[in-house]
Amino acid sequence: QKEVEQDPGPLSVPEGAIVSLNCTYSNSAFQYFMWYRQYSRKGPELLMYTYSSGNKEDGRFTAQVDKSSKYISLFIRDSQPSDSATYLCAMLNYGGSQGNLIFGKGTKLSVKP
Amino acid sequence: NAGVTQTPKFRVLKTGQSMTLLCAQDMNHEYMYWYRQDPGMGLRLIHYSVGEGTTAKGEVPDGYNVSRLKKQNFLLGLESAAPSQTSVYFCASSYPRASGSYEQYFGPGTRLTVT
């Protein structure tokens, strides 16, 4: 079993839809959870960062962590064509493991006008 | 503040040729990483460095070497390129936050084709 599982999609939604992106993981030691956004032919950029369980909101984006289920989500409200990208989840133990993030393989999202 | 930069952006090599990819960061980060990204495989860690003069192997180190002679630079070398090394290479840097987390900042990538 991979440490981090992420549905690769592709996911296609109409503009204005609510998008839900998810990852599951197996290592209960993970404490830090991140979402990166990667536009086509660009490097990943950090979008959201959450420590332990709970929700974090930033504009149209909400990151949610459920440690009991080992499940994390990223919700995008009022999705826009500019949100079309690949979204990668990433996780880390407390203490860092020398900063080596464990990445999911990414979900490709397309928002149609 | 340029963040993380990578040189070159594109390169085509013939099998057996060698090359060096350069990564530079101006954020004074201690930690630096080299990844490759292939369709369906996600990001895979090749080598990383936790400080000047130190390097360590990641998930897929074979066929690559690295050096970190200066804190701001991390070089990735291919001594004898193979078609299996055709990929997009990303460099990243990070530092340990007081919270215990590390947030990696990525460069724009180098697209390498080996024929």
JSON list of C-alpha atoms in Angstrom, two decimals:
[
{"chain": "A", "resi": 1, "resn": "GLN", "atom": "CA", "xyz": [0.00, 0.00, 0.00]},
{"chain": "A", "resi": 2, "resn": "LYS", "atom": "CA", "xyz": [1.34, 3.41, -0.97]},
{"chain": "A", "resi": 3, "resn": "GLU", "atom": "CA", "xyz": [1.77, 5.85, 1.89]},
{"chain": "A", "resi": 4, "resn": "VAL", "atom": "CA", "xyz": [-0.36, 8.44, 0.11]},
{"chain": "A", "resi": 5, "resn": "GLU", "atom": "CA", "xyz": [-3.12, 7.68, -2.37]},
{"chain": "A", "resi": 6, "resn": "GLN", "atom": "CA", "xyz": [-4.68, 10.28, -4.62]},
{"chain": "A", "resi": 7, "resn": "ASP", "atom": "CA", "xyz": [-7.17, 9.75, -7.43]},
{"chain": "A", "resi": 8, "resn": "PRO", "atom": "CA", "xyz": [-5.43, 11.00, -10.58]},
{"chain": "A", "resi": 9, "resn": "GLY", "atom": "CA", "xyz": [-8.67, 12.03, -12.29]},
{"chain": "A", "resi": 10, "resn": "PRO", "atom": "CA", "xyz": [-8.96, 13.77, -14.64]},
{"chain": "A", "resi": 11, "resn": "LEU", "atom": "CA", "xyz": [-11.79, 15.71, -13.06]},
{"chain": "A", "resi": 12, "resn": "SER", "atom": "CA", "xyz": [-13.85, 18.01, -15.26]},
{"chain": "A", "resi": 13, "resn": "VAL", "atom": "CA", "xyz": [-16.39, 20.42, -13.80]},
{"chain": "A", "resi": 14, "resn": "PRO", "atom": "CA", "xyz": [-18.36, 23.44, -15.05]},
{"chain": "A", "resi": 15, "resn": "GLU", "atom": "CA", "xyz": [-17.41, 26.92, -13.92]},
{"chain": "A", "resi": 16, "resn": "GLY", "atom": "CA", "xyz": [-18.98, 27.77, -10.57]},
{"chain": "A", "resi": 17, "resn": "ALA", "atom": "CA", "xyz": [-19.07, 24.19, -9.31]},
{"chain": "A", "resi": 18, "resn": "ILE", "atom": "CA", "xyz": [-17.79, 23.10, -5.92]},
{"chain": "A", "resi": 19, "resn": "VAL", "atom": "CA", "xyz": [-14.77, 20.85, -6.32]},
{"chain": "A", "resi": 20, "resn": "SER", "atom": "CA", "xyz": [-13.66, 18.24, -3.83]},
{"chain": "A", "resi": 21, "resn": "LEU", "atom": "CA", "xyz": [-10.16, 16.79, -4.07]},
{"chain": "A", "resi": 22, "resn": "ASN", "atom": "CA", "xyz": [-9.06, 14.05, -1.71]},
{"chain": "A", "resi": 23, "resn": "CYS", "atom": "CA", "xyz": [-6.12, 12.02, -0.46]},
{"chain": "A", "resi": 24, "resn": "THR", "atom": "CA", "xyz": [-5.89, 9.07, 1.88]},
{"chain": "A", "resi": 25, "resn": "TYR", "atom": "CA", "xyz": [-2.80, 8.04, 3.75]},
{"chain": "A", "resi": 26, "resn": "SER", "atom": "CA", "xyz": [-1.58, 5.15, 5.84]},
{"chain": "A", "resi": 27, "resn": "ASN", "atom": "CA", "xyz": [1.05, 6.67, 8.15]},
{"chain": "A", "resi": 28, "resn": "SER", "atom": "CA", "xyz": [-0.58, 7.86, 11.37]},
{"chain": "A", "resi": 29, "resn": "ALA", "atom": "CA", "xyz": [2.58, 9.83, 12.21]},
{"chain": "A", "resi": 30, "resn": "PHE", "atom": "CA", "xyz": [1.82, 12.46, 9.56]},
{"chain": "A", "resi": 31, "resn": "GLN", "atom": "CA", "xyz": [1.10, 15.79, 11.24]},
{"chain": "A", "resi": 32, "resn": "TYR", "atom": "CA", "xyz": [1.50, 18.35, 8.48]},
{"chain": "A", "resi": 33, "resn": "PHE", "atom": "CA", "xyz": [-0.67, 18.37, 5.40]},
{"chain": "A", "resi": 34, "resn": "MET", "atom": "CA", "xyz": [-0.23, 20.51, 2.34]},
{"chain": "A", "resi": 35, "resn": "TRP", "atom": "CA", "xyz": [-1.83, 21.09, -1.00]},
{"chain": "A", "resi": 36, "resn": "TYR", "atom": "CA", "xyz": [0.22, 22.17, -3.97]},
{"chain": "A", "resi": 37, "resn": "ARG", "atom": "CA", "xyz": [-1.15, 23.47, -7.26]},
{"chain": "A", "resi": 38, "resn": "GLN", "atom": "CA", "xyz": [0.75, 22.83, -10.47]},
{"chain": "A", "resi": 39, "resn": "TYR", "atom": "CA", "xyz": [-0.17, 24.57, -13.68]},
{"chain": "A", "resi": 40, "resn": "SER", "atom": "CA", "xyz": [0.77, 22.92, -16.95]},
{"chain": "A", "resi": 41, "resn": "ARG", "atom": "CA", "xyz": [4.52, 23.10, -17.63]},
{"chain": "A", "resi": 42, "resn": "LYS", "atom": "CA", "xyz": [5.18, 24.90, -14.32]},
{"chain": "A", "resi": 43, "resn": "GLY", "atom": "CA", "xyz": [6.57, 23.92, -10.94]},
{"chain": "A", "resi": 44, "resn": "PRO", "atom": "CA", "xyz": [4.27, 23.08, -8.01]},
{"chain": "A", "resi": 45, "resn": "GLU", "atom": "CA", "xyz": [3.35, 26.01, -5.76]},
{"chain": "A", "resi": 46, "resn": "LEU", "atom": "CA", "xyz": [2.17, 25.76, -2.17]},
{"chain": "A", "resi": 47, "resn": "LEU", "atom": "CA", "xyz": [-1.55, 26.47, -1.92]},
{"chain": "A", "resi": 48, "resn": "MET", "atom": "CA", "xyz": [-2.62, 25.45, 1.58]},
{"chain": "A", "resi": 49, "resn": "TYR", "atom": "CA", "xyz": [-0.94, 24.14, 4.71]},
{"chain": "A", "resi": 50, "resn": "THR", "atom": "CA", "xyz": [-2.66, 22.54, 7.71]},
{"chain": "A", "resi": 51, "resn": "TYR", "atom": "CA", "xyz": [-1.30, 21.21, 10.95]},
{"chain": "A", "resi": 52, "resn": "SER", "atom": "CA", "xyz": [-3.00, 18.17, 12.48]},
{"chain": "A", "resi": 53, "resn": "SER", "atom": "CA", "xyz": [-6.78, 17.85, 12.25]},
{"chain": "A", "resi": 54, "resn": "GLY", "atom": "CA", "xyz": [-9.33, 20.51, 11.43]},
{"chain": "A", "resi": 55, "resn": "ASN", "atom": "CA", "xyz": [-10.21, 22.97, 8.71]},
{"chain": "A", "resi": 56, "resn": "LYS", "atom": "CA", "xyz": [-8.42, 25.91, 7.22]},
{"chain": "A", "resi": 57, "resn": "GLU", "atom": "CA", "xyz": [-9.99, 28.41, 4.87]},
{"chain": "A", "resi": 58, "resn": "ASP", "atom": "CA", "xyz": [-8.34, 30.79, 2.43]},
{"chain": "A", "resi": 59, "resn": "GLY", "atom": "CA", "xyz": [-10.70, 32.60, 0.11]},
{"chain": "A", "resi": 60, "resn": "ARG", "atom": "CA", "xyz": [-12.43, 30.04, -2.10]},
{"chain": "A", "resi": 61, "resn": "PHE", "atom": "CA", "xyz": [-10.22, 27.22, -0.83]},
{"chain": "A", "resi": 62, "resn": "THR", "atom": "CA", "xyz": [-10.82, 25.08, 2.26]},
{"chain": "A", "resi": 63, "resn": "ALA", "atom": "CA", "xyz": [-8.44, 22.37, 3.44]},
{"chain": "A", "resi": 64, "resn": "GLN", "atom": "CA", "xyz": [-9.82, 19.71, 5.74]},
{"chain": "A", "resi": 65, "resn": "VAL", "atom": "CA", "xyz": [-7.96, 17.02, 7.67]},
{"chain": "A", "resi": 66, "resn": "ASP", "atom": "CA", "xyz": [-9.58, 14.01, 9.35]},
{"chain": "A", "resi": 67, "resn": "LYS", "atom": "CA", "xyz": [-6.78, 12.17, 11.11]},
{"chain": "A", "resi": 68, "resn": "SER", "atom": "CA", "xyz": [-9.11, 9.52, 12.52]},
{"chain": "A", "resi": 69, "resn": "SER", "atom": "CA", "xyz": [-9.97, 8.45, 8.98]},
{"chain": "A", "resi": 70, "resn": "LYS", "atom": "CA", "xyz": [-6.53, 9.31, 7.54]},
{"chain": "A", "resi": 71, "resn": "TYR", "atom": "CA", "xyz": [-8.25, 11.43, 4.93]},
{"chain": "A", "resi": 72, "resn": "ILE", "atom": "CA", "xyz": [-7.62, 14.96, 3.72]},
{"chain": "A", "resi": 73, "resn": "SER", "atom": "CA", "xyz": [-9.63, 17.12, 1.37]},
{"chain": "A", "resi": 74, "resn": "LEU", "atom": "CA", "xyz": [-9.35, 20.35, -0.56]},
{"chain": "A", "resi": 75, "resn": "PHE", "atom": "CA", "xyz": [-12.58, 22.11, -1.46]},
{"chain": "A", "resi": 76, "resn": "ILE", "atom": "CA", "xyz": [-12.75, 24.81, -4.10]},
{"chain": "A", "resi": 77, "resn": "ARG", "atom": "CA", "xyz": [-15.89, 26.95, -4.09]},
{"chain": "A", "resi": 78, "resn": "ASP", "atom": "CA", "xyz": [-17.13, 28.85, -7.14]},
{"chain": "A", "resi": 79, "resn": "SER", "atom": "CA", "xyz": [-14.49, 27.17, -9.30]},
{"chain": "A", "resi": 80, "resn": "GLN", "atom": "CA", "xyz": [-12.96, 29.23, -12.10]},
{"chain": "A", "resi": 81, "resn": "PRO", "atom": "CA", "xyz": [-11.23, 28.24, -15.35]},
{"chain": "A", "resi": 82, "resn": "SER", "atom": "CA", "xyz": [-8.05, 29.63, -13.77]},
{"chain": "A", "resi": 83, "resn": "ASP", "atom": "CA", "xyz": [-8.29, 26.81, -11.20]},
{"chain": "A", "resi": 84, "resn": "SER", "atom": "CA", "xyz": [-7.56, 24.29, -13.95]},
{"chain": "A", "resi": 85, "resn": "ALA", "atom": "CA", "xyz": [-4.35, 22.61, -12.81]},
{"chain": "A", "resi": 86, "resn": "THR", "atom": "CA", "xyz": [-3.02, 19.48, -11.18]},
{"chain": "A", "resi": 87, "resn": "TYR", "atom": "CA", "xyz": [-3.43, 19.44, -7.40]},
{"chain": "A", "resi": 88, "resn": "LEU", "atom": "CA", "xyz": [-0.96, 17.45, -5.31]},
{"chain": "A", "resi": 89, "resn": "CYS", "atom": "CA", "xyz": [-1.36, 16.61, -1.66]},
{"chain": "A", "resi": 90, "resn": "ALA", "atom": "CA", "xyz": [1.76, 16.31, 0.48]},
{"chain": "A", "resi": 91, "resn": "MET", "atom": "CA", "xyz": [2.38, 15.15, 4.04]},
{"chain": "A", "resi": 92, "resn": "LEU", "atom": "CA", "xyz": [5.09, 15.15, 6.66]},
{"chain": "A", "resi": 93, "resn": "ASN", "atom": "CA", "xyz": [5.88, 13.61, 10.03]},
{"chain": "A", "resi": 94, "resn": "TYR", "atom": "CA", "xyz": [6.41, 15.84, 13.05]},
{"chain": "A", "resi": 95, "resn": "GLY", "atom": "CA", "xyz": [10.17, 16.44, 13.26]},
{"chain": "A", "resi": 96, "resn": "GLY", "atom": "CA", "xyz": [10.34, 16.51, 9.52]},
{"chain": "A", "resi": 97, "resn": "SER", "atom": "CA", "xyz": [12.16, 13.43, 8.27]},
{"chain": "A", "resi": 98, "resn": "GLN", "atom": "CA", "xyz": [14.64, 16.01, 6.97]},
{"chain": "A", "resi": 99, "resn": "GLY", "atom": "CA", "xyz": [11.89, 17.87, 5.23]},
{"chain": "A", "resi": 100, "resn": "ASN", "atom": "CA", "xyz": [11.09, 15.04, 2.87]},
{"chain": "A", "resi": 101, "resn": "LEU", "atom": "CA", "xyz": [7.46, 15.50, 1.94]},
{"chain": "A", "resi": 102, "resn": "ILE", "atom": "CA", "xyz": [5.47, 12.49, 0.83]},
{"chain": "A", "resi": 103, "resn": "PHE", "atom": "CA", "xyz": [3.46, 13.50, -2.23]},
{"chain": "A", "resi": 104, "resn": "GLY", "atom": "CA", "xyz": [0.35, 12.07, -3.79]},
{"chain": "A", "resi": 105, "resn": "LYS", "atom": "CA", "xyz": [0.49, 11.60, -7.55]},
{"chain": "A", "resi": 106, "resn": "GLY", "atom": "CA", "xyz": [-1.83, 14.54, -8.19]},
{"chain": "A", "resi": 107, "resn": "THR", "atom": "CA", "xyz": [-5.36, 15.06, -9.48]},
{"chain": "A", "resi": 108, "resn": "LYS", "atom": "CA", "xyz": [-5.80, 16.89, -12.76]},
{"chain": "A", "resi": 109, "resn": "LEU", "atom": "CA", "xyz": [-8.69, 19.37, -12.62]},
{"chain": "A", "resi": 110, "resn": "SER", "atom": "CA", "xyz": [-10.30, 21.08, -15.58]},
{"chain": "A", "resi": 111, "resn": "VAL", "atom": "CA", "xyz": [-12.88, 23.83, -15.03]},
{"chain": "A", "resi": 112, "resn": "LYS", "atom": "CA", "xyz": [-14.92, 24.49, -18.17]},
{"chain": "A", "resi": 113, "resn": "PRO", "atom": "CA", "xyz": [-16.30, 27.99, -18.86]},
{"chain": "B", "resi": 1, "resn": "ASN", "atom": "CA", "xyz": [13.76, 37.86, -4.90]},
{"chain": "B", "resi": 2, "resn": "ALA", "atom": "CA", "xyz": [13.84, 35.20, -7.64]},
{"chain": "B", "resi": 3, "resn": "GLY", "atom": "CA", "xyz": [13.04, 32.23, -5.36]},
{"chain": "B", "resi": 4, "resn": "VAL", "atom": "CA", "xyz": [14.22, 28.96, -6.92]},
{"chain": "B", "resi": 5, "resn": "THR", "atom": "CA", "xyz": [15.68, 29.06, -10.40]},
{"chain": "B", "resi": 6, "resn": "GLN", "atom": "CA", "xyz": [16.78, 26.20, -12.65]},
{"chain": "B", "resi": 7, "resn": "THR", "atom": "CA", "xyz": [19.16, 26.11, -15.58]},
{"chain": "B", "resi": 8, "resn": "PRO", "atom": "CA", "xyz": [18.64, 25.07, -18.34]},
{"chain": "B", "resi": 9, "resn": "LYS", "atom": "CA", "xyz": [14.89, 25.05, -19.03]},
{"chain": "B", "resi": 10, "resn": "PHE", "atom": "CA", "xyz": [15.12, 22.49, -21.83]},
{"chain": "B", "resi": 11, "resn": "ARG", "atom": "CA", "xyz": [17.78, 20.07, -23.00]},
{"chain": "B", "resi": 12, "resn": "VAL", "atom": "CA", "xyz": [18.08, 17.23, -25.47]},
{"chain": "B", "resi": 13, "resn": "LEU", "atom": "CA", "xyz": [20.85, 14.70, -24.93]},
{"chain": "B", "resi": 14, "resn": "LYS", "atom": "CA", "xyz": [22.02, 11.66, -26.79]},
{"chain": "B", "resi": 15, "resn": "THR", "atom": "CA", "xyz": [22.40, 8.38, -24.92]},
{"chain": "B", "resi": 16, "resn": "GLY", "atom": "CA", "xyz": [25.70, 8.31, -23.09]},
{"chain": "B", "resi": 17, "resn": "GLN", "atom": "CA", "xyz": [26.22, 12.06, -22.93]},
{"chain": "B", "resi": 18, "resn": "SER", "atom": "CA", "xyz": [26.62, 13.84, -19.63]},
{"chain": "B", "resi": 19, "resn": "MET", "atom": "CA", "xyz": [25.16, 17.06, -18.29]},
{"chain": "B", "resi": 20, "resn": "THR", "atom": "CA", "xyz": [24.67, 19.07, -15.12]},
{"chain": "B", "resi": 21, "resn": "LEU", "atom": "CA", "xyz": [21.46, 20.75, -14.04]},
{"chain": "B", "resi": 22, "resn": "LEU", "atom": "CA", "xyz": [21.88, 23.80, -11.84]},
{"chain": "B", "resi": 23, "resn": "CYS", "atom": "CA", "xyz": [19.48, 24.87, -9.12]},
{"chain": "B", "resi": 24, "resn": "ALA", "atom": "CA", "xyz": [19.88, 28.17, -7.28]},
{"chain": "B", "resi": 25, "resn": "GLN", "atom": "CA", "xyz": [17.83, 29.68, -4.44]},
{"chain": "B", "resi": 26, "resn": "ASP", "atom": "CA", "xyz": [18.05, 33.11, -2.87]},
{"chain": "B", "resi": 27, "resn": "MET", "atom": "CA", "xyz": [15.92, 32.41, 0.22]},
{"chain": "B", "resi": 28, "resn": "ASN", "atom": "CA", "xyz": [18.82, 31.23, 2.40]},
{"chain": "B", "resi": 29, "resn": "HIS", "atom": "CA", "xyz": [17.17, 27.82, 2.79]},
{"chain": "B", "resi": 30, "resn": "GLU", "atom": "CA", "xyz": [19.18, 25.02, 4.35]},
{"chain": "B", "resi": 31, "resn": "TYR", "atom": "CA", "xyz": [17.39, 22.15, 2.62]},
{"chain": "B", "resi": 32, "resn": "MET", "atom": "CA", "xyz": [17.35, 21.47, -1.11]},
{"chain": "B", "resi": 33, "resn": "TYR", "atom": "CA", "xyz": [15.87, 18.65, -3.18]},
{"chain": "B", "resi": 34, "resn": "TRP", "atom": "CA", "xyz": [15.91, 17.23, -6.68]},
{"chain": "B", "resi": 35, "resn": "TYR", "atom": "CA", "xyz": [12.80, 15.47, -8.03]},
{"chain": "B", "resi": 36, "resn": "ARG", "atom": "CA", "xyz": [11.80, 13.94, -11.30]},
{"chain": "B", "resi": 37, "resn": "GLN", "atom": "CA", "xyz": [8.19, 13.97, -12.48]},
{"chain": "B", "resi": 38, "resn": "ASP", "atom": "CA", "xyz": [6.88, 11.44, -14.95]},
{"chain": "B", "resi": 39, "resn": "PRO", "atom": "CA", "xyz": [3.32, 10.84, -16.16]},
{"chain": "B", "resi": 40, "resn": "GLY", "atom": "CA", "xyz": [1.45, 8.58, -13.75]},
{"chain": "B", "resi": 41, "resn": "MET", "atom": "CA", "xyz": [4.40, 8.44, -11.34]},
{"chain": "B", "resi": 42, "resn": "GLY", "atom": "CA", "xyz": [4.09, 11.74, -9.53]},
{"chain": "B", "resi": 43, "resn": "LEU", "atom": "CA", "xyz": [7.08, 13.48, -7.99]},
{"chain": "B", "resi": 44, "resn": "ARG", "atom": "CA", "xyz": [9.91, 11.15, -7.04]},
{"chain": "B", "resi": 45, "resn": "LEU", "atom": "CA", "xyz": [12.81, 12.31, -4.89]},
{"chain": "B", "resi": 46, "resn": "ILE", "atom": "CA", "xyz": [16.22, 11.74, -6.45]},
{"chain": "B", "resi": 47, "resn": "HIS", "atom": "CA", "xyz": [18.66, 13.28, -3.94]},
{"chain": "B", "resi": 48, "resn": "TYR", "atom": "CA", "xyz": [18.45, 15.90, -1.26]},
{"chain": "B", "resi": 49, "resn": "SER", "atom": "CA", "xyz": [20.72, 18.03, 0.89]},
{"chain": "B", "resi": 50, "resn": "VAL", "atom": "CA", "xyz": [20.26, 19.27, 4.45]},
{"chain": "B", "resi": 51, "resn": "GLY", "atom": "CA", "xyz": [23.12, 21.73, 4.27]},
{"chain": "B", "resi": 52, "resn": "GLU", "atom": "CA", "xyz": [26.21, 22.89, 2.45]},
{"chain": "B", "resi": 53, "resn": "GLY", "atom": "CA", "xyz": [28.55, 19.97, 1.80]},
{"chain": "B", "resi": 54, "resn": "THR", "atom": "CA", "xyz": [26.00, 17.26, 2.67]},
{"chain": "B", "resi": 55, "resn": "THR", "atom": "CA", "xyz": [23.86, 15.16, 0.35]},
{"chain": "B", "resi": 56, "resn": "ALA", "atom": "CA", "xyz": [21.71, 12.06, 0.69]},
{"chain": "B", "resi": 57, "resn": "LYS", "atom": "CA", "xyz": [19.90, 9.61, -1.58]},
{"chain": "B", "resi": 58, "resn": "GLY", "atom": "CA", "xyz": [16.20, 9.76, -2.16]},
{"chain": "B", "resi": 59, "resn": "GLU", "atom": "CA", "xyz": [13.82, 7.27, -3.71]},
{"chain": "B", "resi": 60, "resn": "VAL", "atom": "CA", "xyz": [15.39, 7.03, -7.19]},
{"chain": "B", "resi": 61, "resn": "PRO", "atom": "CA", "xyz": [19.10, 7.99, -6.98]},
{"chain": "B", "resi": 62, "resn": "ASP", "atom": "CA", "xyz": [20.60, 5.57, -9.50]},
{"chain": "B", "resi": 63, "resn": "GLY", "atom": "CA", "xyz": [22.25, 7.22, -12.49]},
{"chain": "B", "resi": 64, "resn": "TYR", "atom": "CA", "xyz": [22.45, 10.64, -10.79]},
{"chain": "B", "resi": 65, "resn": "ASN", "atom": "CA", "xyz": [24.99, 12.45, -8.67]},
{"chain": "B", "resi": 66, "resn": "VAL", "atom": "CA", "xyz": [24.66, 15.70, -6.78]},
{"chain": "B", "resi": 67, "resn": "SER", "atom": "CA", "xyz": [26.82, 18.31, -5.13]},
{"chain": "B", "resi": 68, "resn": "ARG", "atom": "CA", "xyz": [26.11, 21.16, -2.70]},
{"chain": "B", "resi": 69, "resn": "LEU", "atom": "CA", "xyz": [29.30, 23.17, -2.59]},
{"chain": "B", "resi": 70, "resn": "LYS", "atom": "CA", "xyz": [27.48, 26.42, -1.79]},
{"chain": "B", "resi": 71, "resn": "LYS", "atom": "CA", "xyz": [24.37, 26.85, 0.32]},
{"chain": "B", "resi": 72, "resn": "GLN", "atom": "CA", "xyz": [22.46, 28.53, -2.47]},
{"chain": "B", "resi": 73, "resn": "ASN", "atom": "CA", "xyz": [23.29, 26.00, -5.21]},
{"chain": "B", "resi": 74, "resn": "PHE", "atom": "CA", "xyz": [22.42, 22.35, -5.72]},
{"chain": "B", "resi": 75, "resn": "LEU", "atom": "CA", "xyz": [23.73, 20.58, -8.81]},
{"chain": "B", "resi": 76, "resn": "LEU", "atom": "CA", "xyz": [22.33, 17.41, -10.36]},
{"chain": "B", "resi": 77, "resn": "GLY", "atom": "CA", "xyz": [24.61, 15.46, -12.67]},
{"chain": "B", "resi": 78, "resn": "LEU", "atom": "CA", "xyz": [23.91, 12.75, -15.20]},
{"chain": "B", "resi": 79, "resn": "GLU", "atom": "CA", "xyz": [27.19, 11.02, -16.05]},
{"chain": "B", "resi": 80, "resn": "SER", "atom": "CA", "xyz": [25.90, 8.80, -18.86]},
{"chain": "B", "resi": 81, "resn": "ALA", "atom": "CA", "xyz": [22.37, 9.69, -19.88]},
{"chain": "B", "resi": 82, "resn": "ALA", "atom": "CA", "xyz": [19.85, 6.97, -20.70]},
{"chain": "B", "resi": 83, "resn": "PRO", "atom": "CA", "xyz": [16.42, 7.24, -22.38]},
{"chain": "B", "resi": 84, "resn": "SER", "atom": "CA", "xyz": [14.85, 6.24, -19.03]},
{"chain": "B", "resi": 85, "resn": "GLN", "atom": "CA", "xyz": [16.06, 9.57, -17.67]},
{"chain": "B", "resi": 86, "resn": "THR", "atom": "CA", "xyz": [13.80, 11.49, -20.02]},
{"chain": "B", "resi": 87, "resn": "SER", "atom": "CA", "xyz": [11.69, 13.46, -17.57]},
{"chain": "B", "resi": 88, "resn": "VAL", "atom": "CA", "xyz": [10.91, 16.83, -16.07]},
{"chain": "B", "resi": 89, "resn": "TYR", "atom": "CA", "xyz": [13.29, 17.66, -13.25]},
{"chain": "B", "resi": 90, "resn": "PHE", "atom": "CA", "xyz": [12.29, 19.95, -10.40]},
{"chain": "B", "resi": 91, "resn": "CYS", "atom": "CA", "xyz": [14.43, 21.47, -7.73]},
{"chain": "B", "resi": 92, "resn": "ALA", "atom": "CA", "xyz": [12.97, 22.62, -4.43]},
{"chain": "B", "resi": 93, "resn": "SER", "atom": "CA", "xyz": [14.20, 24.26, -1.25]},
{"chain": "B", "resi": 94, "resn": "SER", "atom": "CA", "xyz": [12.83, 24.49, 2.27]},
{"chain": "B", "resi": 95, "resn": "TYR", "atom": "CA", "xyz": [13.68, 25.36, 5.85]},
{"chain": "B", "resi": 96, "resn": "PRO", "atom": "CA", "xyz": [12.45, 23.99, 9.19]},
{"chain": "B", "resi": 97, "resn": "ARG", "atom": "CA", "xyz": [9.73, 26.20, 10.63]},
{"chain": "B", "resi": 98, "resn": "ALA", "atom": "CA", "xyz": [9.26, 26.66, 14.36]},
{"chain": "B", "resi": 99, "resn": "SER", "atom": "CA", "xyz": [6.08, 24.58, 14.06]},
{"chain": "B", "resi": 100, "resn": "GLY", "atom": "CA", "xyz": [8.14, 21.59, 12.94]},
{"chain": "B", "resi": 101, "resn": "SER", "atom": "CA", "xyz": [6.93, 21.75, 9.36]},
{"chain": "B", "resi": 102, "resn": "TYR", "atom": "CA", "xyz": [8.83, 22.18, 6.13]},
{"chain": "B", "resi": 103, "resn": "GLU", "atom": "CA", "xyz": [7.23, 23.85, 3.15]},
{"chain": "B", "resi": 104, "resn": "GLN", "atom": "CA", "xyz": [9.01, 23.24, -0.09]},
{"chain": "B", "resi": 105, "resn": "TYR", "atom": "CA", "xyz": [9.35, 25.92, -2.74]},
{"chain": "B", "resi": 106, "resn": "PHE", "atom": "CA", "xyz": [9.81, 24.65, -6.28]},
{"chain": "B", "resi": 107, "resn": "GLY", "atom": "CA", "xyz": [11.66, 25.87, -9.32]},
{"chain": "B", "resi": 108, "resn": "PRO", "atom": "CA", "xyz": [10.10, 26.02, -12.80]},
{"chain": "B", "resi": 109, "resn": "GLY", "atom": "CA", "xyz": [11.57, 22.70, -13.96]},
{"chain": "B", "resi": 110, "resn": "THR", "atom": "CA", "xyz": [13.96, 21.41, -16.60]},
{"chain": "B", "resi": 111, "resn": "ARG", "atom": "CA", "xyz": [12.58, 19.30, -19.45]},
{"chain": "B", "resi": 112, "resn": "LEU", "atom": "CA", "xyz": [15.16, 16.72, -20.43]},
{"chain": "B", "resi": 113, "resn": "THR", "atom": "CA", "xyz": [14.87, 14.39, -23.40]},
{"chain": "B", "resi": 114, "resn": "VAL", "atom": "CA", "xyz": [17.40, 11.62, -23.95]},
{"chain": "B", "resi": 115, "resn": "THR", "atom": "CA", "xyz": [17.37, 10.10, -27.42]}
]
